[in-house]
mmCIF file of C-alpha atoms in Angstrom:
data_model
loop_
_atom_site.group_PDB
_atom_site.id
_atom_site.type_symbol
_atom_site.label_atom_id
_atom_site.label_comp_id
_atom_site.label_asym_id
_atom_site.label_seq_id
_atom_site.Cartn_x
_atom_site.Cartn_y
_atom_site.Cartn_z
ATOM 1 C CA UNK A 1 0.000 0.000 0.000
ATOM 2 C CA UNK A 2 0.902 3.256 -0.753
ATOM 3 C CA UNK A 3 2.221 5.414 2.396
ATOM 4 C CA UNK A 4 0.423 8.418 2.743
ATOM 5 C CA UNK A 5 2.916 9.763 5.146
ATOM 6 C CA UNK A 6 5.908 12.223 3.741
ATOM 7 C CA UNK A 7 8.259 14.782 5.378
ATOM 8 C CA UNK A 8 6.783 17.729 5.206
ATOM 9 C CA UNK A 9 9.819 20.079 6.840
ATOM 10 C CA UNK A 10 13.442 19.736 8.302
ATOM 11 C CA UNK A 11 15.010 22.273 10.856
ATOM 12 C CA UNK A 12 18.100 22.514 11.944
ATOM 13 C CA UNK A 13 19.423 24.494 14.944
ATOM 14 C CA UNK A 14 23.344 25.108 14.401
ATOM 15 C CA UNK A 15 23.634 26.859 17.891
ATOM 16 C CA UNK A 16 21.325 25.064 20.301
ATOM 17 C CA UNK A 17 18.924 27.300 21.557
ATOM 18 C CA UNK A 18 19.013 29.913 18.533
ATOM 19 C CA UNK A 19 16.738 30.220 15.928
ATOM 20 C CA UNK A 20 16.476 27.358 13.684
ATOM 21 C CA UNK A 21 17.143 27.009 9.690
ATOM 22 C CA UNK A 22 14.246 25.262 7.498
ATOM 23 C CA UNK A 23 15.837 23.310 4.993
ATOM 24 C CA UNK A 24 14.854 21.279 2.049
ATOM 25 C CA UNK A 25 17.085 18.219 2.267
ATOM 26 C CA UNK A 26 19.659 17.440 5.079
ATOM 27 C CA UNK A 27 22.502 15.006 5.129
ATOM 28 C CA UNK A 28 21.878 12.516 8.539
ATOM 29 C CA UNK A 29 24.509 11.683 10.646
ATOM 30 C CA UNK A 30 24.230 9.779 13.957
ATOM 31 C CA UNK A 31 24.825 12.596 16.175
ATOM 32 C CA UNK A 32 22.055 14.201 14.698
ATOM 33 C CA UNK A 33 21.983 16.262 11.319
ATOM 34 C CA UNK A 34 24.765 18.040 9.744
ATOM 35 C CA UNK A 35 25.477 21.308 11.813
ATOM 36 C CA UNK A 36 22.432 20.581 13.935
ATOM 37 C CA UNK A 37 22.976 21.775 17.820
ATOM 38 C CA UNK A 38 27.341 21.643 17.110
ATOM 39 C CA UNK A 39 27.684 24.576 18.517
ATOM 40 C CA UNK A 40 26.385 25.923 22.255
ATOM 41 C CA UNK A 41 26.768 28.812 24.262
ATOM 42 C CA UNK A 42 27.766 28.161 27.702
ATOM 43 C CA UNK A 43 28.528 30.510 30.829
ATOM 44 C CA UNK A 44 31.606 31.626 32.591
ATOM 45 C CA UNK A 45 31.486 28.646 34.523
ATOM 46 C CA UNK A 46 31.131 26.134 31.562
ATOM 47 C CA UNK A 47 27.479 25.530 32.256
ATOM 48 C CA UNK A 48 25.043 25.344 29.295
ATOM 49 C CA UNK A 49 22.237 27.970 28.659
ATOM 50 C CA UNK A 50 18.885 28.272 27.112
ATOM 51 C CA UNK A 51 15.966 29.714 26.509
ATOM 52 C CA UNK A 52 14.734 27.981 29.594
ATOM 53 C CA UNK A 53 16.211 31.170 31.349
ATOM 54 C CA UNK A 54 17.293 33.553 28.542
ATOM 55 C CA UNK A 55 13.988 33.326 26.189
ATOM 56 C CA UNK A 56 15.990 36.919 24.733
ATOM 57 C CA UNK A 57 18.095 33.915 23.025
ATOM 58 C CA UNK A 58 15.198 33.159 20.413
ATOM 59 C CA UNK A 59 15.688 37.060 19.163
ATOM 60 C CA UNK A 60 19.279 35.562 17.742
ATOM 61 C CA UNK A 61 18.779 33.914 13.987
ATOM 62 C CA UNK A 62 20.772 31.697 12.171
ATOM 63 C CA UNK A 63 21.484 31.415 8.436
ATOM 64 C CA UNK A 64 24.131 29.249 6.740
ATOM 65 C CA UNK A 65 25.591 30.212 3.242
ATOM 66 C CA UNK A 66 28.540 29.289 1.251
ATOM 67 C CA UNK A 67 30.034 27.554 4.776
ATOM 68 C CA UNK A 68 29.844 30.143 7.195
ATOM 69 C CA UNK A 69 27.309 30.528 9.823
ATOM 70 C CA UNK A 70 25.442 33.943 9.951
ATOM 71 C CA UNK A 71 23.987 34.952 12.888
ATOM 72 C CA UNK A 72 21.454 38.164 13.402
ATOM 73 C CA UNK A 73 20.291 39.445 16.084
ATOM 74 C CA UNK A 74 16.282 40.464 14.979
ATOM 75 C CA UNK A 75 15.760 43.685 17.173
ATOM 76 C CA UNK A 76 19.603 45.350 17.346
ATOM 77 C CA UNK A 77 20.104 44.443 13.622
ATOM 78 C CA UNK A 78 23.633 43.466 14.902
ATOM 79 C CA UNK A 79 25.097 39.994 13.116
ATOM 80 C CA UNK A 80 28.521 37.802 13.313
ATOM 81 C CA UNK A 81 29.823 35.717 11.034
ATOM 82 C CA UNK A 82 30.980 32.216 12.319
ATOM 83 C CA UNK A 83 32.650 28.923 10.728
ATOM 84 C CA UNK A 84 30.484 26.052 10.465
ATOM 85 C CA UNK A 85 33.467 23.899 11.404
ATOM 86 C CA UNK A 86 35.513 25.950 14.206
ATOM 87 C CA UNK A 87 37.941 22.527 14.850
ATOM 88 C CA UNK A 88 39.398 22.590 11.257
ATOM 89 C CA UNK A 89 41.023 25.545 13.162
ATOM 90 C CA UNK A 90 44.317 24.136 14.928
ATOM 91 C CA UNK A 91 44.594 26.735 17.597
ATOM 92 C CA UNK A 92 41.304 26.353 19.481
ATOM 93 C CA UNK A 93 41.170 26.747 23.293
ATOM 94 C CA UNK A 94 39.559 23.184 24.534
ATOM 95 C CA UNK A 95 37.019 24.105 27.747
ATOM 96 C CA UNK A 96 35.131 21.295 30.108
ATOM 97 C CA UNK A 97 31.404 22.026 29.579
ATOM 98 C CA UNK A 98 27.967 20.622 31.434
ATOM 99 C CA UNK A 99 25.291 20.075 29.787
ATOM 100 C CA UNK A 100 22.798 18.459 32.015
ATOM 101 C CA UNK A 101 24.599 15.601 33.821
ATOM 102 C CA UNK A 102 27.270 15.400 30.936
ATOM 103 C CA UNK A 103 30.480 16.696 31.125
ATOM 104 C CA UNK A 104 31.792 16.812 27.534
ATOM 105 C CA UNK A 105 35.515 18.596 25.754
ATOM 106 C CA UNK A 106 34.155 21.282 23.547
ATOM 107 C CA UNK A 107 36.309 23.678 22.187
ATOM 108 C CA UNK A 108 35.985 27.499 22.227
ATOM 109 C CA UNK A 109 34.838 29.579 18.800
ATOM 110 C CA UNK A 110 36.585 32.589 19.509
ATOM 111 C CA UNK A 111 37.041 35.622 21.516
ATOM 112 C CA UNK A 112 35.086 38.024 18.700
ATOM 113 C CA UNK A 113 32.009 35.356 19.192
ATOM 114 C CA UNK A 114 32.114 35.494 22.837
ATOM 115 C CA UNK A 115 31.713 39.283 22.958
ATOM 116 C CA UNK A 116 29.121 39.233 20.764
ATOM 117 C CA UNK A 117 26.930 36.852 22.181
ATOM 118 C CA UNK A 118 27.466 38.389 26.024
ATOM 119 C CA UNK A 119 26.477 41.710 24.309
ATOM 120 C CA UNK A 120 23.101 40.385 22.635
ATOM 121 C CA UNK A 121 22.238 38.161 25.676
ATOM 122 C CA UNK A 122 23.333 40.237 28.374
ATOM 123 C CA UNK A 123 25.524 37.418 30.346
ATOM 124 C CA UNK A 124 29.170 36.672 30.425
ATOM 125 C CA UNK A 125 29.199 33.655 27.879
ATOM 126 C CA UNK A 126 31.148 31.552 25.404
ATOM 127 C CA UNK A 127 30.468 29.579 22.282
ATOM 128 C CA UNK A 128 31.658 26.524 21.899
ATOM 129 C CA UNK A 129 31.936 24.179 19.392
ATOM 130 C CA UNK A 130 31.574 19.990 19.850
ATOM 131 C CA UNK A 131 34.553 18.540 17.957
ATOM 132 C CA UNK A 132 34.254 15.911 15.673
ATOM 133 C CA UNK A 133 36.226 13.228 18.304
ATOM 134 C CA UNK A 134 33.818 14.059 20.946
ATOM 135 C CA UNK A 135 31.664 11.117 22.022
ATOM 136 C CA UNK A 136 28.670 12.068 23.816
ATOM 137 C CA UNK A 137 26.194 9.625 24.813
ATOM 138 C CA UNK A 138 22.568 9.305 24.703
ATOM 139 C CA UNK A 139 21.011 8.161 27.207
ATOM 140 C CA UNK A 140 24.309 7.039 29.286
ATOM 141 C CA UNK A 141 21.775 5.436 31.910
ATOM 142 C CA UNK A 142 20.533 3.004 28.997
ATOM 143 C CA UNK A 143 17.035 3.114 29.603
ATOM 144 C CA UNK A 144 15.673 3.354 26.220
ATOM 145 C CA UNK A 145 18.643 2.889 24.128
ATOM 146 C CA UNK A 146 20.917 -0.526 25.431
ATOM 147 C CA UNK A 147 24.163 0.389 23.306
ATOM 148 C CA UNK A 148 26.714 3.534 22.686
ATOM 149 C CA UNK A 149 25.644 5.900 20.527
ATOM 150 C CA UNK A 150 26.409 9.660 20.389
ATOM 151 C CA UNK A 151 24.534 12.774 20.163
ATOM 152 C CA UNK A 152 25.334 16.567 19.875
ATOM 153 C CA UNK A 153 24.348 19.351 22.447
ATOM 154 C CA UNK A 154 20.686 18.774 21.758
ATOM 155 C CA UNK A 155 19.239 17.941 25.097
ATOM 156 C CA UNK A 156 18.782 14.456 24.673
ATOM 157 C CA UNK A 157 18.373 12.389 21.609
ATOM 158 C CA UNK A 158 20.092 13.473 17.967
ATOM 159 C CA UNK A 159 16.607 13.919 16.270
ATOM 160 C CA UNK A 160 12.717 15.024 17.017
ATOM 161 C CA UNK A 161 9.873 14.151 14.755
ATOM 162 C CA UNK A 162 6.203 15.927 15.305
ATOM 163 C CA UNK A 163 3.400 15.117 12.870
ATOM 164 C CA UNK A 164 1.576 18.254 11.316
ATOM 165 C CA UNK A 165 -1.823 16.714 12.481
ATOM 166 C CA UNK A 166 -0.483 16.328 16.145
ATOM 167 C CA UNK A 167 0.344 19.936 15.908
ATOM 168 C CA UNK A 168 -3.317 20.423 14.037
ATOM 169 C CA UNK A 169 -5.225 19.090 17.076
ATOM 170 C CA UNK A 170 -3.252 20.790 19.351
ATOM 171 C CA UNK A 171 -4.265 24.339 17.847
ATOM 172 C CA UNK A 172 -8.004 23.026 17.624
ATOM 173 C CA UNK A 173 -8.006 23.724 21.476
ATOM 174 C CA UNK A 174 -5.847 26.486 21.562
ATOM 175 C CA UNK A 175 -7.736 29.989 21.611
ATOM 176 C CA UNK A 176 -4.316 31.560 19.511
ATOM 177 C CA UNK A 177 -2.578 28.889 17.175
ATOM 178 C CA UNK A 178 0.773 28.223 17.424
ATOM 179 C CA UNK A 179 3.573 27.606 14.503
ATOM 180 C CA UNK A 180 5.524 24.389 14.747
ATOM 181 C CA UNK A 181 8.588 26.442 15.753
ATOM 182 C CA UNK A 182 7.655 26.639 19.286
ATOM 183 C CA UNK A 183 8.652 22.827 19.683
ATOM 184 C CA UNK A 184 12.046 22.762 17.908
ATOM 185 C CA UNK A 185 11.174 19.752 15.420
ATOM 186 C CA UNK A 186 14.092 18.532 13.278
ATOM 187 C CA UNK A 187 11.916 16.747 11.088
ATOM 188 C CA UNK A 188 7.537 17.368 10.218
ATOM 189 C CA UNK A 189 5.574 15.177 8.562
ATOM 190 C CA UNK A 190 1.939 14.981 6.850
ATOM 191 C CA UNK A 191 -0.537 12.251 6.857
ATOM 192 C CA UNK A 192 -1.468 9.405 9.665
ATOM 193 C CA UNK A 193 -3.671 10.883 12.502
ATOM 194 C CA UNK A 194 -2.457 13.192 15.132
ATOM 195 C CA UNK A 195 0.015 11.714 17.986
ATOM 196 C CA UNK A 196 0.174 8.801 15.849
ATOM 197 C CA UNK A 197 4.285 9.111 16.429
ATOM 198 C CA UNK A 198 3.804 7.924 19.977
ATOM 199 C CA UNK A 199 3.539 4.331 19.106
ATOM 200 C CA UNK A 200 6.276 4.450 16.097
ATOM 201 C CA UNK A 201 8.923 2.514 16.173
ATOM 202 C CA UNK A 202 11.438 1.555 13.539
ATOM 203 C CA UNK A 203 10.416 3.283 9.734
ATOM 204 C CA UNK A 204 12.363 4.717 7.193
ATOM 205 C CA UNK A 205 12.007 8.300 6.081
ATOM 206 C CA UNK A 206 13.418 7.685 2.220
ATOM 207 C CA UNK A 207 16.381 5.320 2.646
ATOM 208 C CA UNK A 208 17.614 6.240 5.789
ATOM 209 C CA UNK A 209 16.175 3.826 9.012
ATOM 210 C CA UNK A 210 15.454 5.935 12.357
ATOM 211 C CA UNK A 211 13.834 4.275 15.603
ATOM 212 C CA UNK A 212 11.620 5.710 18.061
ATOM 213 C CA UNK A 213 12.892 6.163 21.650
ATOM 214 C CA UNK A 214 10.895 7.677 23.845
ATOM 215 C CA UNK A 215 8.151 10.779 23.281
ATOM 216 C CA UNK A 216 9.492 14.090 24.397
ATOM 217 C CA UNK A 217 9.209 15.842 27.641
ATOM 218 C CA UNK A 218 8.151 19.589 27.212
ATOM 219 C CA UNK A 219 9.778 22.385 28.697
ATOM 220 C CA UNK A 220 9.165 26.235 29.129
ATOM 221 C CA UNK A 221 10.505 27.018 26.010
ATOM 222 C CA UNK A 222 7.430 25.978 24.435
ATOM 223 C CA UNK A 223 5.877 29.481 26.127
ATOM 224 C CA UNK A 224 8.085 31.711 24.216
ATOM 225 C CA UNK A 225 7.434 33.317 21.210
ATOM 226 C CA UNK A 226 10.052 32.742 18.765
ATOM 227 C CA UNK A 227 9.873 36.183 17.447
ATOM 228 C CA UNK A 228 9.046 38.123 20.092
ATOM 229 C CA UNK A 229 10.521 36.016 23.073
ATOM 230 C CA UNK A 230 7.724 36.732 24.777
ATOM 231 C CA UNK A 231 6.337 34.227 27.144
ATOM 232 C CA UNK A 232 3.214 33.130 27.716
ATOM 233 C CA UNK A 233 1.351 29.892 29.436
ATOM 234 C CA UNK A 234 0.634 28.438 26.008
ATOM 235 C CA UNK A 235 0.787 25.624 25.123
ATOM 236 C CA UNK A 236 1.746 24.036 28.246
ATOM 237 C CA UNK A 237 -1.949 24.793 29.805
ATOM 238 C CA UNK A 238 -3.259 23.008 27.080
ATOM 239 C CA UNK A 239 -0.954 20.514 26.756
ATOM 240 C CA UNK A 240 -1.167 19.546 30.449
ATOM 241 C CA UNK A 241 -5.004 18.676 30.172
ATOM 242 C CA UNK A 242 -4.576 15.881 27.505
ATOM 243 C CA UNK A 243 -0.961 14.681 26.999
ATOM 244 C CA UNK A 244 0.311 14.432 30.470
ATOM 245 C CA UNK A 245 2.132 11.797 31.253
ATOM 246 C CA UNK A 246 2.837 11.079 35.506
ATOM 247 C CA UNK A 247 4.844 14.593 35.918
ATOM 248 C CA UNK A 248 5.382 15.179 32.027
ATOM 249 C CA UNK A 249 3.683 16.305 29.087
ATOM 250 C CA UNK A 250 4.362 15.073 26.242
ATOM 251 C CA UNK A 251 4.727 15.985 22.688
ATOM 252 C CA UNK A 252 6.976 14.526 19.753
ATOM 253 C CA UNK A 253 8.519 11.549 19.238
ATOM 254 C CA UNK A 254 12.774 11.740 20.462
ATOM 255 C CA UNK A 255 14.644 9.353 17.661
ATOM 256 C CA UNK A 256 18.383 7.950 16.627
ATOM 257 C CA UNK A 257 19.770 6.477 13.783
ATOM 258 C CA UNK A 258 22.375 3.928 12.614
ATOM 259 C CA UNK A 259 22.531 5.461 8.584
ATOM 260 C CA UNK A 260 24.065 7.867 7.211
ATOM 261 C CA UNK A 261 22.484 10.060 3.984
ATOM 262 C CA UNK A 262 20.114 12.472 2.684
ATOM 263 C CA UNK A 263 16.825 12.909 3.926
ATOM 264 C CA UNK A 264 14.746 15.445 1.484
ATOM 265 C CA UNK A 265 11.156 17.325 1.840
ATOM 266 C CA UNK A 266 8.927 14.536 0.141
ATOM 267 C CA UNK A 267 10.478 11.642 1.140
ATOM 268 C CA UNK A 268 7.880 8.655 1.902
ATOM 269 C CA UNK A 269 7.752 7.365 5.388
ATOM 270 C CA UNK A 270 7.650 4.315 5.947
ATOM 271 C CA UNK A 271 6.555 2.510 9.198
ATOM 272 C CA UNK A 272 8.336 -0.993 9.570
#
C-alpha cells in the first residue's frame, strides 16, 4: 500500500537554543543532522544555557551560506559571522562544559564570538563548538537505548519528529494557534492521525532507518514566542489537560539512527 505519510519540513538548529534554519534536504549523521545543535553557548562557569532562562536567546537567527554561519540578532540588527566547522582551526582553546549531567571537551569559537553573544544576551558567555572526536552519549543510563551511541548538544536524543496533524489538534483547542517552531522539530511530517508518532517505532524516512525512543518531555521554552521572546502559558496549559504523562507532558517523538544520507522534503515514510 501506498504510504500516505511524507516529510513535510526539516530544521536545523546550528547553535542550540538559537533560531532554527528550514531546509529542504539534510545530510543525517548519527549525532544528529549536519550542523544541527554543534555549537552551544555556555557561561563563565562552563554551564550550558537556554531559553529555559534567557527566552531573549530566540531574538538571535541563524542562516548558513557558502560555509559560514550567519547569525542576526532580529531587534539590534547586529550579526557575526561564524565557521560552520571551528575545529578545522588548529589553535582552538579546549574548555570542560555541562550540559545536564554530561560533562563533555568542547572547544571554544573565539574571543570576537564570545563578545558578541554576552552583548546580545546580556551574560558573560562563550560559544563553543563539539569537535568531531567528541563522544557524547545518549542516554548514558541506557534506559531506552541498550548500546553507545552519540549525540550533539541537543538535550537528549540526535533527532525530534512531530506530525503536522499532532500539531493540528493541538491548535483546535488552543484559543491563539501556534507555529511548529515553538517545539524545535528537526523533522515534520503529513498524513497518519495526530500523535500517531507515539507508538512508532522503527520506519524509514526515504532510505535512511530511524527508531523511536521515547516521546518528548516539554519544557518552558514551548511558552516563548520565537519572534518576540515573549512568554506566555501556552501551550503548556493546554498541553497539560490531555498529553500528560505522571509529571510530564508530552509531545513529539525523540529518535536515533544507525545510517548515514540524505533525507529530502517529500520523502515517503515508511513505518516498519
Amino acid at each position: 500500500m501506498e504510504s500516505s505519510l511524507h516529510l513535510s519540513e526539516i530544521f536545523i538548529y546550528p547553535i542550540k537554543s538559537l533560531g532554527g534554519i528550514s531546509l529542504s534536504e539534510a545530510f543525517v549523521e548519527q549525532r544528529g543532522l549536519q550542523f544541527d545543535r554543534r555549537m552551544m553557548l555556555v557561561d563563565e562557569y562552563g554551564i550550558f544555557i537556554t531559553q529555559r532562562d534567557f527566552p531573549q536567546m530566540a531574538l538571535l537567527k541563524t542562516r548558513i551560506t557558502d560555509n559560514r554561519l550567519f547569525v542576526i540578532h532580529s531587534t539590534f540588527n547586529q550579526s557575526i559571522i561564524l565557521p560552520t566547522n571551528p575545529d578545522d582551526k588548529t589553535s582552538s582553546e579546549g574548555i570542560k562544559v555541562i550540559i545536564w549531567n554530561d560533562a563533555c571537551e568542547a572547544i571554544k569559537v573565539s574571543k570576537e564570538a564570545d563578545e558578541f553573544f554576552s552583548d546580545m544576551i546580556g551574560i558573560k558567555c562563550s560559544l563553543v563548538y563539539m569537535p568531531g572526536e567528541e563522544f557524547r552519549l545518549v542516554d548514558p543510563e541506557r534506559k531506552y537505548v541498550s548500546e553507545n551511541h552519540p549525540v550533539s548538544f541537543a538535550d537528549g536524543y540526535p533527532f525530534l519528529i512531530i506530525g503536522q496533524s499532532s500539531l493540528d489538534e493541538l491548535n483546535k483547542r488552543l484559543e491563539n494557534p501556534l507555529p511548529i517552531n515553538r517545539f524545535r522539530p528537526n523533522f515534520v511530517f503529513t498524513g497518519g492521525q495526530a500523535f500517531e508518532e507515539d507508538k512508532w517505532k522503527d520506519f524509514l524516512i526515504g532510505d535512511i532507518r530511524f527508531k523511536a525512543v521515547k516521546p518528548c518531555a516539554r519544557c518552558v521554552i514551548t511558552t516563548t514566542d520565537q519572534q518576540t521572546a515573549e512568554r506566555s502559558d501556552e501551550p503548556l496549559r493546554t498541553l497539560s489537560t490531555f498529553r500528560r504523562n505522571e509529571n510530564k507532558v508530552l509531545f513529539g517523538m525523540n529518535l536515533i539512527t544507525y545510517d548515514h544520507g540524505k533525507v529530502k522534503v517529500g520523502d515517503k515514510i515508511i513505518l516498519l
